[in-house]
Amino acid sequence: MNKKYRKPIIAGNWKMNMLASQTKDFADELKPLLPKTRGCESVVCAPYPLIPSLVKAVKGMRVAVGAQDVSVHDKGAYTGEVSAAMLKDLGVKYCIVGHSERRAYHGETDELVNAKTKALLAPEVEITPIICVGETLDQREKGITMEWIAMQVKCALNGLTDAEVRRCVIAYEPVWAIGTGKTATAEQAQEVCEFIRATVRKLYDAKTARALPVLYGGSMNAKNCAELLACPDIDGGLIGGASLKPADFSVIINAACGE
Ligand code: PGA
């Protein structure tokens, strides 16, 4: 579908890597490698304790800071939790929701993903949720990929208005491609990203579907990014391993910006 309605987004997901003391070196190394144009959005989603130093390190650069999770609660007796308002207060602009590692290791359900999305979209917060969906290898082999993805998308967006959906990003991350070096082919990734957009079109309308950035994630790297990003329904990437190295990350950002 026509890409002119959407700005590409390249979001790094540092997962549980790096230290606060390494954020300045990362930013200094990345800075001269970034594109000169405003052709795309670049984001780094860091672990909570690294966020303040990363915000400081990327000041003046066209790089937004994101988080990797958020509480469904506003405030109160929720030991260990971090609220959307706390993230906003630190300067966070994006937040990953429902990453497959959180679904697999922390029991994150579709209902929780929906509640977290709503917490981020609250008018007093307005952080962009990057909602992750994706099938396992077993589900792909059983031929139920599309049913599974449709279910995850519908649950994540449940109860949202069209205006709220237009403030979301969806990332298609096949679980079998994450951290495995086994990337989905451009055809496989395009097929599911197009299907996600069609699902949103059915649930909402053509305008909302057209505005929604759909990213691909799963072993995207400096070598394979150009082919994936050229697909008509892939509007960017969620990058794990390759976002830890400024040289590799910048190749992906430049490819998304068309440079
Ligand atoms: P990967 O991770 O690029 O290391 O496969 C992607 C992700 O989990 O978001």
Short mmCIF file of C-alpha atoms and ligand atoms in Angstrom, two decimals:
data_model
loop_
_atom_site.label_atom_id
_atom_site.label_comp_id
_atom_site.label_asym_id
_atom_site.label_seq_id
_atom_site.Cartn_x
_atom_site.Cartn_y
_atom_site.Cartn_z
CA MET A 1 0.00 0.00 0.00
CA ASN A 2 1.13 3.53 -0.79
CA LYS A 3 3.91 4.40 1.65
CA LYS A 4 3.64 8.19 1.29
CA TYR A 5 1.14 8.28 4.17
CA ARG A 6 3.66 6.88 6.66
CA LYS A 7 7.11 7.92 7.82
CA PRO A 8 9.49 4.95 8.24
CA ILE A 9 10.47 4.13 11.82
CA ILE A 10 13.60 2.28 12.86
CA ALA A 11 13.42 1.32 16.53
CA GLY A 12 16.29 -0.35 18.32
CA ASN A 13 15.42 -2.75 21.11
CA TRP A 14 18.41 -3.02 23.41
CA LYS A 15 16.65 -5.68 25.54
CA MET A 16 18.68 -6.27 28.75
CA ASN A 17 21.97 -5.03 27.29
CA MET A 18 24.27 -2.02 27.70
CA LEU A 19 24.97 0.14 30.76
CA ALA A 20 24.07 3.75 31.56
CA SER A 21 27.77 4.56 31.37
CA GLN A 22 27.90 3.33 27.76
CA THR A 23 25.08 5.49 26.39
CA LYS A 24 27.23 8.57 25.66
CA ASP A 25 29.80 6.59 23.67
CA PHE A 26 26.96 4.94 21.74
CA ALA A 27 25.39 8.32 20.89
CA ASP A 28 28.74 9.92 19.99
CA GLU A 29 29.51 7.05 17.63
CA LEU A 30 26.04 7.10 16.05
CA LYS A 31 25.78 10.87 15.57
CA PRO A 32 28.04 11.33 12.50
CA LEU A 33 26.51 8.24 10.85
CA LEU A 34 22.91 9.45 10.94
CA PRO A 35 21.18 10.65 7.77
CA LYS A 36 21.03 14.40 7.16
CA THR A 37 17.35 14.35 6.16
CA ARG A 38 14.22 13.94 8.25
CA GLY A 39 13.09 11.06 6.08
CA CYS A 40 12.54 8.65 8.96
CA GLU A 41 12.16 8.36 12.73
CA SER A 42 14.86 6.62 14.72
CA VAL A 43 14.27 5.34 18.22
CA VAL A 44 16.28 3.46 20.84
CA CYS A 45 14.27 1.46 23.40
CA ALA A 46 16.46 1.07 26.45
CA PRO A 47 16.13 -0.66 29.84
CA TYR A 48 14.57 1.67 32.47
CA PRO A 49 17.73 2.64 34.40
CA LEU A 50 19.50 3.68 31.19
CA ILE A 51 16.75 6.04 30.03
CA PRO A 52 17.88 9.29 31.74
CA SER A 53 21.46 9.00 30.50
CA LEU A 54 20.31 8.00 27.02
CA VAL A 55 17.94 10.98 26.84
CA LYS A 56 20.88 13.23 27.74
CA ALA A 57 23.24 11.49 25.32
CA VAL A 58 20.97 11.84 22.26
CA LYS A 59 19.96 15.43 22.97
CA GLY A 60 20.10 17.43 19.73
CA MET A 61 20.19 14.24 17.63
CA ARG A 62 17.18 13.04 15.64
CA VAL A 63 16.85 9.99 17.89
CA ALA A 64 13.90 9.43 20.23
CA VAL A 65 14.13 7.36 23.38
CA GLY A 66 11.78 4.49 24.04
CA ALA A 67 11.09 2.04 26.86
CA GLN A 68 10.55 -1.72 26.61
CA ASP A 69 7.58 -2.15 28.93
CA VAL A 70 5.13 -0.19 31.08
CA SER A 71 2.74 -0.84 33.94
CA VAL A 72 -1.00 -0.90 33.34
CA HIS A 73 -1.44 1.05 36.58
CA ASP A 74 -1.18 4.84 37.05
CA LYS A 75 0.46 4.76 40.47
CA GLY A 76 0.29 3.16 43.89
CA ALA A 77 1.26 -0.08 45.60
CA TYR A 78 2.73 -1.96 42.62
CA THR A 79 6.27 -2.83 43.69
CA GLY A 80 8.70 -3.00 40.80
CA GLU A 81 6.37 -1.40 38.28
CA VAL A 82 6.99 1.74 36.21
CA SER A 83 4.08 3.91 35.07
CA ALA A 84 3.52 5.61 31.73
CA ALA A 85 3.59 9.01 33.47
CA MET A 86 7.05 8.24 34.90
CA LEU A 87 8.29 7.38 31.40
CA LYS A 88 6.81 10.54 29.92
CA ASP A 89 8.43 12.58 32.69
CA LEU A 90 11.84 11.23 31.62
CA GLY A 91 11.29 12.17 27.97
CA VAL A 92 10.23 8.78 26.61
CA LYS A 93 8.35 8.98 23.29
CA TYR A 94 7.83 5.29 22.39
CA CYS A 95 7.28 2.09 24.36
CA ILE A 96 7.36 -1.53 23.20
CA VAL A 97 4.31 -3.53 24.33
CA GLY A 98 3.79 -7.28 24.19
CA HIS A 99 7.24 -8.27 22.99
CA SER A 100 7.33 -12.04 22.53
CA GLU A 101 9.98 -12.33 25.25
CA ARG A 102 7.59 -10.68 27.72
CA ARG A 103 4.73 -12.87 26.53
CA ALA A 104 6.89 -16.00 26.87
CA TYR A 105 8.86 -15.30 30.07
CA HIS A 106 6.57 -12.94 31.99
CA GLY A 107 3.14 -14.34 31.21
CA GLU A 108 2.04 -11.25 29.31
CA THR A 109 -1.44 -11.90 27.93
CA ASP A 110 -3.32 -10.18 25.11
CA GLU A 111 -5.51 -8.48 27.75
CA LEU A 112 -2.43 -7.05 29.43
CA VAL A 113 -1.06 -5.88 26.08
CA ASN A 114 -4.35 -4.08 25.47
CA ALA A 115 -4.32 -2.46 28.94
CA LYS A 116 -0.68 -1.33 28.52
CA THR A 117 -1.49 0.14 25.10
CA LYS A 118 -4.33 2.13 26.68
CA ALA A 119 -2.07 3.33 29.52
CA LEU A 120 0.38 4.72 26.95
CA LEU A 121 -2.32 6.38 24.84
CA ALA A 122 -3.91 8.18 27.81
CA PRO A 123 -4.21 11.90 26.93
CA GLU A 124 -1.98 12.96 29.83
CA VAL A 125 0.79 10.62 28.60
CA GLU A 126 0.70 10.20 24.80
CA ILE A 127 3.60 7.79 24.36
CA THR A 128 3.52 5.84 21.08
CA PRO A 129 2.98 2.12 21.73
CA ILE A 130 4.96 -0.29 19.53
CA ILE A 131 2.70 -3.33 19.76
CA CYS A 132 4.45 -6.61 18.96
CA VAL A 133 2.69 -9.56 17.38
CA GLY A 134 4.08 -12.73 15.85
CA GLU A 135 3.65 -16.45 15.42
CA THR A 136 5.85 -19.29 16.67
CA LEU A 137 7.46 -21.77 14.27
CA ASP A 138 4.94 -24.38 15.34
CA GLN A 139 2.04 -22.07 14.47
CA ARG A 140 3.57 -21.25 11.07
CA GLU A 141 4.07 -24.94 10.32
CA LYS A 142 0.48 -25.68 11.33
CA GLY A 143 -0.70 -22.99 8.87
CA ILE A 144 -2.41 -20.83 11.50
CA THR A 145 -0.16 -17.74 11.24
CA MET A 146 -2.86 -15.40 9.92
CA GLU A 147 -5.53 -16.48 12.44
CA TRP A 148 -3.03 -16.00 15.26
CA ILE A 149 -1.90 -12.57 14.07
CA ALA A 150 -5.50 -11.40 13.52
CA MET A 151 -6.36 -12.47 17.06
CA GLN A 152 -3.34 -10.68 18.58
CA VAL A 153 -4.06 -7.49 16.62
CA LYS A 154 -7.77 -7.48 17.50
CA CYS A 155 -7.07 -8.08 21.20
CA ALA A 156 -4.33 -5.43 21.38
CA LEU A 157 -6.57 -2.78 19.78
CA ASN A 158 -9.75 -3.80 21.59
CA GLY A 159 -11.76 -0.74 22.64
CA LEU A 160 -9.49 1.81 20.92
CA THR A 161 -10.98 4.58 18.78
CA ASP A 162 -9.74 5.09 15.24
CA ALA A 163 -7.91 8.23 16.38
CA GLU A 164 -6.10 6.17 19.03
CA VAL A 165 -5.15 3.45 16.55
CA ARG A 166 -3.62 6.16 14.35
CA ARG A 167 -1.20 6.88 17.21
CA CYS A 168 -0.03 3.24 17.41
CA VAL A 169 2.72 1.30 15.69
CA ILE A 170 2.48 -2.45 15.15
CA ALA A 171 5.61 -4.60 14.84
CA TYR A 172 5.37 -7.99 13.18
CA GLU A 173 8.00 -10.17 14.83
CA PRO A 174 7.87 -13.86 13.97
CA VAL A 175 9.06 -15.54 17.17
CA TRP A 176 11.21 -17.99 15.19
CA ALA A 177 13.17 -15.09 13.65
CA ILE A 178 14.01 -13.22 16.87
CA GLY A 179 17.65 -13.44 17.85
CA THR A 180 18.09 -16.56 15.71
CA GLY A 181 19.75 -15.04 12.66
CA LYS A 182 16.89 -16.64 10.71
CA THR A 183 15.10 -13.72 9.05
CA ALA A 184 11.70 -14.05 7.45
CA THR A 185 11.99 -13.68 3.69
CA ALA A 186 10.83 -10.34 2.32
CA GLU A 187 7.80 -12.19 0.85
CA GLN A 188 6.87 -13.76 4.20
CA ALA A 189 7.29 -10.47 6.08
CA GLN A 190 5.37 -8.45 3.46
CA GLU A 191 2.53 -10.98 3.42
CA VAL A 192 1.94 -10.70 7.18
CA CYS A 193 2.47 -6.92 7.35
CA GLU A 194 -0.06 -6.48 4.53
CA PHE A 195 -2.44 -8.79 6.40
CA ILE A 196 -2.06 -6.71 9.59
CA ARG A 197 -3.00 -3.58 7.65
CA ALA A 198 -5.98 -5.38 6.07
CA THR A 199 -7.10 -6.51 9.54
CA VAL A 200 -6.99 -2.91 10.79
CA ARG A 201 -8.86 -1.78 7.68
CA LYS A 202 -11.64 -4.27 8.43
CA LEU A 203 -11.78 -3.28 12.11
CA TYR A 204 -11.60 0.48 11.44
CA ASP A 205 -11.34 2.08 8.01
CA ALA A 206 -9.01 2.64 5.05
CA LYS A 207 -7.71 5.95 6.41
CA THR A 208 -6.67 4.38 9.72
CA ALA A 209 -5.05 1.37 7.99
CA ARG A 210 -3.19 3.66 5.59
CA ALA A 211 -1.78 5.76 8.45
CA LEU A 212 -0.61 2.84 10.61
CA PRO A 213 3.13 2.15 10.58
CA VAL A 214 3.77 -1.62 10.48
CA LEU A 215 7.35 -2.64 11.27
CA TYR A 216 9.15 -5.93 10.75
CA GLY A 217 11.39 -7.35 13.47
CA GLY A 218 13.45 -10.52 13.73
CA SER A 219 17.14 -10.67 12.82
CA MET A 220 16.94 -7.55 10.65
CA ASN A 221 20.48 -6.38 10.04
CA ALA A 222 22.67 -4.15 7.88
CA LYS A 223 22.75 -6.78 5.11
CA ASN A 224 19.10 -7.80 4.81
CA CYS A 225 17.39 -4.50 5.73
CA ALA A 226 17.19 -2.97 2.23
CA GLU A 227 15.15 -5.83 0.79
CA LEU A 228 12.75 -5.92 3.76
CA LEU A 229 12.31 -2.14 3.90
CA ALA A 230 11.55 -1.99 0.18
CA CYS A 231 8.33 -4.01 0.70
CA PRO A 232 5.18 -1.91 0.25
CA ASP A 233 3.67 -2.69 3.68
CA ILE A 234 6.87 -2.72 5.76
CA ASP A 235 7.32 0.75 7.23
CA GLY A 236 10.46 0.15 9.25
CA GLY A 237 12.05 -2.25 11.67
CA LEU A 238 12.32 -3.27 15.31
CA ILE A 239 15.96 -4.15 15.65
CA GLY A 240 17.46 -6.19 18.49
CA GLY A 241 21.06 -7.37 18.10
CA ALA A 242 22.00 -4.97 15.30
CA SER A 243 20.85 -1.92 17.31
CA LEU A 244 23.66 -2.42 19.82
CA LYS A 245 26.32 -1.46 17.25
CA PRO A 246 26.07 2.14 15.98
CA ALA A 247 27.68 1.23 12.65
CA ASP A 248 25.13 -1.50 11.88
CA PHE A 249 22.18 0.42 13.33
CA SER A 250 23.01 3.47 11.21
CA VAL A 251 23.07 1.40 8.00
CA ILE A 252 19.49 0.33 8.75
CA ILE A 253 18.38 3.88 9.59
CA ASN A 254 19.95 5.21 6.39
CA ALA A 255 18.29 2.48 4.33
CA ALA A 256 14.89 3.43 5.81
CA CYS A 257 15.53 7.11 5.04
CA GLY A 258 16.35 6.21 1.46
CA GLU A 259 19.99 7.32 1.77
P1 PGA B 1 16.67 -9.36 16.85
O1 PGA B 1 15.54 -8.91 17.88
O2 PGA B 1 16.82 -8.26 15.85
O3 PGA B 1 17.91 -9.56 17.70
O4 PGA B 1 16.22 -10.63 16.22
C1 PGA B 1 14.39 -8.24 17.44
C2 PGA B 1 13.46 -8.01 18.60
O5 PGA B 1 13.33 -8.90 19.46
O6 PGA B 1 12.81 -6.95 18.71
#
